[in-house]
Amino acid sequence: MSGTNDSSSAVVAVSDTELNALLAEINGALPHTFGDFGGALSWAVPWNTQQQITAYNAARYFLDRYAAPGLGVLDHLKGDLALATDPLLDPANALESLIRSPRGQALGQAVQTAMGSVATQVSVDEHALAAVQLVLDPSSIQYPDRNIIADYDFTESRHWGATASTVLGHFERHLHTTGMCSVAMAGLSAYTLLARRASVYLIKDLPDNVRYGGAAWVNLTVAAAAIETVTPGKVLNMTFAQVMLSAENTELFDPDVLGLAQTFALIDWGLVNGLLKEKEDERRTETELNAVRDEFQRQLKERLEASEFLNAKIPTRKEIALAKLKQRFSGNVPFEERLFYNGVHVVMNGGKDDLHSLLDIAMVDSPRHYTWRTEKEHVRYLLPAINAPLDLGVADDFNARFDTAISSLKQGTLFTLKYLISQLPLRDRENLEYGKIDFFQSKIYKLGTGLWGRELTATDPVLTLRVERNGEVTLYSINSKNGIIAQRYDHPGKATEKPDPHKPSLVHAIERFESEVPLIGTVSHSPLPTPKSYSSERTRLIAQTFVNHLDLDNESILQAARGQTTSEQQKARIQAAVDFVLNLIPFKSAISSFIKGDYIDGAMDLFMDVLGFVTAGASIVAKLAQLATRTASVLSKTLRAARIVGTFVISELNPLSAFLAAGHLLGKGVVFVGVKGLRQLKKLRGAGRGTDLLLAMNKQRAPVMVGTFKVGEQSMEGVGVLKDGNWYHYNAKTDRLYGAPIDLRPTIGRLALGGFANKDLARLAVKLSDIAGLSANAQGIFRSADGQRFYIRNIDATGNEAIYWIRNDFTLSGDMTDVVIVDPTTNRVQGSRIRRVAADQWEPISARGGDLPSGAVDVPAGTIVEESASLASQSVHTSTNPLNRHSAFSRERLPNGLWKPVIETVSAKQTAHLPFDWGRMSQVRYSFERTNIHEALSTPALSRLTVSTELLDPRRAGYSPEIATQLAKKDGGAEFMFVMERVQPAAINSGEFNALKIHDPKVDGLPKQANAVAGYWAPQGGYVDVPMHPAWDQPDHLFTPGFSGCSLVVDQMDTTRLRVRHVEGAKELAQYNDLAREEHGLGLSTSMEFHEYGLRVDKNGNADSILTGVAFMKYDRSLRTWTLHFQSSQGAASIMKFSSVKSGWLTQADTLAMVYSDSRVVKVVTRPVPTHTGRTAG
């Protein structure tokens, strides 16, 4: 049932004075040490089916041997142990006590031994927890199902419309009756299983009207599931208010995970609401899911409308007349003083009266035959206007507004009743949908003083329904004051009359109330379908009957609202009548008061209303408004405007087939279940992609390697740690190894994730015996026994180990350790400095870049031009610049294969007539996150997303003085570590772009992912020299500012060196063409000139718009060649303001981007950089 609580709202949070503490708790609420109490079952790499069987058998063998027959696993662990508190009062600590008891540790050790897992500080606890889970729920090993736990189906129909506590009670009884535990341990056993599988049932302070299958339940389950995937076990320590407020910050959640959570929640909602039939999740079609989503959104909109309708204000003629008088007469006019008379008795206000106020006259739209007078000199100037006559149209305005208000109240009540009926348990919904219904009103009459006649004095706002179905009669009451539908047992279910025992003149009558059409019962010998209660015609008729019962069209309400006088006595009668109407409307007074800001006792910041909405006070809303949001639909904005929190607007549902297929690809024996399964799978797939995993291992001194291992039947890449001759999985979050030994195959070529290649420096290695008996310190450095020498150990991507002698001036700075290797034969320093990225993993400070990961596929949006073949045969280059069509520029090839060092000039006058045809410009805030720079610089990605270079400007990005100084160095340039940010402008659909940025160690620390590349810097108006063939410790990329008129030119200076110039627009002669011959070396290798990127050309070959460009160079170590890449874009976004601070609960990053509606990539060009192996120019 909907419950019997008479309060008008369920308070779910604290007062405003404690708001900041509440918001801090949301971010700071920490899970228990055991997380979601899944132990080994919650590892990133899960046990397959066979491993789970092995663990279960080991646990079962242990219990059969040591536990009393028939005793549940938690009962055995408790034994004679005295718990500090009642397990039901503090289940988390009670479970921790059991796991860490001697019996719990023995169970964990037995399972760990059977699994052959590595021993760590927590491994016994993890195996004990996994054993408890498997013993309590053995069927999930081979038949996992997101809604079935310990053979108990949480979707069974008796739960529909039930509270979480009711469902929890059923589950506890099931565990006891099936022999899984004793009555005493039933609550703790249920907590243990639900903590990992369905923590939504364990959220604290759940309002009574949050019920399984309702819209509020959908929002709650989605929020809880999303939070759990980020921080397993956190929901167990959160209140309902905290969970719903967390749901407002959806940017914290993986969109795929959030989408899947919404899909699962809506499947269950659709089943409960008769929109779906029972079948496996993977058999749900996209058409089915979209239909459910559309109905959910439709109902959400109607509930929002109901809130607005119920807030409709019943007008009074006084208010209308007073407002119109103030518009008509300026100054300090005594509108309500009774100063006017007509010379005769005037029948107004229901009787004869001599003096009247200007307000009285306006309220009745003074008749033309009245001539008003006054004895008061200070108001005589008003008489001409009053006697004109004074017709302000109050009556017509009042009638129109009154009709609108009453209509709104009716519609709001109708929507509310439909929602309340849809939230009832299934049996009650079936009764109302298929039973025969009679309606009854309770009334009080006062007998007349004569022999007959009586007067109706009161009608009970409660409407009673007598429902007969299958021979059974059930009585229901709809309590209009509190918005509650409940069974009642104090009603005869028929028409009756009886005198009041205390006042014989009063008669209490129960009378039938007729509906629009008779509601007869449905007779069927086969099961009837689950009612679509909200949208069914039967529900509408019941709701309409209730609206009719309220009798909102009663003439007395109209007369009360007319407000015939301003006297105190009459005012009281008006207010009584209006209050009567308000009390008839479910939650009307609570909603209205809240919207006005009149909170009960001034202490209500959150409440859940009868429509299932959690509404926030102004103080919370003000802080939530600071949250960064990428896009906001109209419905989302409506929710925010109505101060409604925690309600998800579902734009599209994730196809289940995509997730299920991804899981099935792993092969038989490995199953990922539910939302956590998707998060687990995604983490697993990305486990080997970032050096952040390795950087987290600074305290681990065991060898680390990136490689592939089997999960099911599929190979996956990840990080392995060598211990006692075996490779083990590594948990970066806990900085611990876990699980049984794995067959890890090294990933050859993943040098960024392993140490440098030892074969390249074999001549510098010393003997392994040089560190025999020595231990490395926390920074991975070994010190000889005499203290005179220092060494490092490096394990490369092939697993080979080597020892190197280092100079004793190594740098220890925070998490960064960098050293220089010494040649043992010459005692001289060799190469540049190298840094420690993980235990026994060392890389050059100038880390090389990487290629786009294999298998990456993208559909280009711009044209892709590969020029390698087309340029090879050219002997003369002739420009296609449409601005110089009548005097085409040409350049000859030199005998050495290079080009004559000259580029085309373009003046500002030639481009002055061209527009920037990029569409509508907007300045918007944006959010950003680090992305894979290798993929972002790939041709497919460049053809799809524009690249911004504004963050290369130290004034925008806030670099340290050292970086800013080097950026300004015109002669010789510099080199930096570069990263890429993915930028998402707010409220711009498909407006993402990438932003190139320098990684500043003094500001940003070490790169968090393996996607930073070392690159040379070619400053605007300057140059940088780069090696033709960079060594392993030199950068293999080159970057430069963006282009909007400039050119990029590459000269080969000699057999070892290239000079890359960023020539400024209109300065081609001074900065390149007119330079001395020796400044060009052997000749021009390649160039990117303005017309090649900066002009949009129409179908007739004419330039019609200015474009902009971005260029970079990359060295291919396998082909031993440089390549120039450039992107030509229309309306590329630019960053105006940048802040490294991410938006949070109480802060909003100061960001601003300039974006254009017609932004797109026009083309991407790949151009070779040819070189000459001789020593002279042609």
Tab-separated table of C-alpha atoms in Angstrom, residues 691 694-695 750-758 779-780 792-797 816-821 830-849 1010 1014 1031-1035:
chain	number	residue	atom	x	y	z
A	691	THR	CA	51.824	4.576	-16.403
A	694	LEU	CA	53.238	1.899	-12.464
A	695	LEU	CA	53.744	5.263	-10.809
A	750	ARG	CA	55.431	-1.172	-24.935
A	751	LEU	CA	58.599	0.616	-23.788
A	752	ALA	CA	56.666	3.446	-22.198
A	753	LEU	CA	55.328	0.940	-19.728
A	754	GLY	CA	58.540	-0.992	-19.198
A	755	GLY	CA	62.094	0.182	-18.635
A	756	PHE	CA	64.264	1.241	-21.544
A	757	ALA	CA	65.555	-1.594	-23.730
A	758	ASN	CA	68.591	-3.106	-21.960
A	779	GLN	CA	63.385	5.480	-4.782
A	780	GLY	CA	64.839	2.305	-6.279
A	792	ILE	CA	69.830	1.087	-10.367
A	793	ARG	CA	68.148	-2.036	-11.702
A	794	ASN	CA	66.129	-1.842	-14.941
A	795	ILE	CA	63.749	-4.497	-16.241
A	796	ASP	CA	62.669	-3.838	-19.805
A	797	ALA	CA	59.518	-4.826	-21.693
A	816	MET	CA	60.207	11.749	-9.158
A	817	THR	CA	63.672	10.209	-9.156
A	818	ASP	CA	66.077	10.933	-12.004
A	819	VAL	CA	69.645	9.770	-12.484
A	820	VAL	CA	72.510	9.680	-15.011
A	821	ILE	CA	74.206	6.416	-16.020
A	830	GLN	CA	76.609	8.534	-20.816
A	831	GLY	CA	73.369	9.914	-22.303
A	832	SER	CA	70.792	12.190	-20.739
A	833	ARG	CA	69.028	11.870	-17.416
A	834	ILE	CA	66.541	9.055	-16.905
A	835	ARG	CA	63.632	8.891	-14.481
A	836	ARG	CA	62.036	6.152	-12.420
A	837	VAL	CA	58.443	5.448	-13.502
A	838	ALA	CA	57.928	2.409	-11.278
A	839	ALA	CA	59.857	-0.196	-9.356
A	840	ASP	CA	62.871	-1.160	-11.534
A	841	GLN	CA	61.369	0.753	-14.449
A	842	TRP	CA	63.403	3.631	-15.903
A	843	GLU	CA	62.747	5.899	-18.870
A	844	PRO	CA	64.571	8.830	-20.428
A	845	ILE	CA	63.259	12.199	-19.257
A	846	SER	CA	62.532	12.935	-22.926
A	847	ALA	CA	60.117	10.043	-23.204
A	848	ARG	CA	59.446	9.024	-26.767
A	849	GLY	CA	55.979	9.279	-28.205
A	1010	ALA	CA	51.107	6.981	-20.610
A	1014	ALA	CA	58.354	14.606	-25.673
A	1031	ALA	CA	68.409	8.982	-30.497
A	1032	TRP	CA	66.390	6.871	-28.111
A	1033	ASP	CA	66.593	9.550	-25.428
A	1034	GLN	CA	65.593	12.429	-27.709
A	1035	PRO	CA	62.088	13.668	-28.578
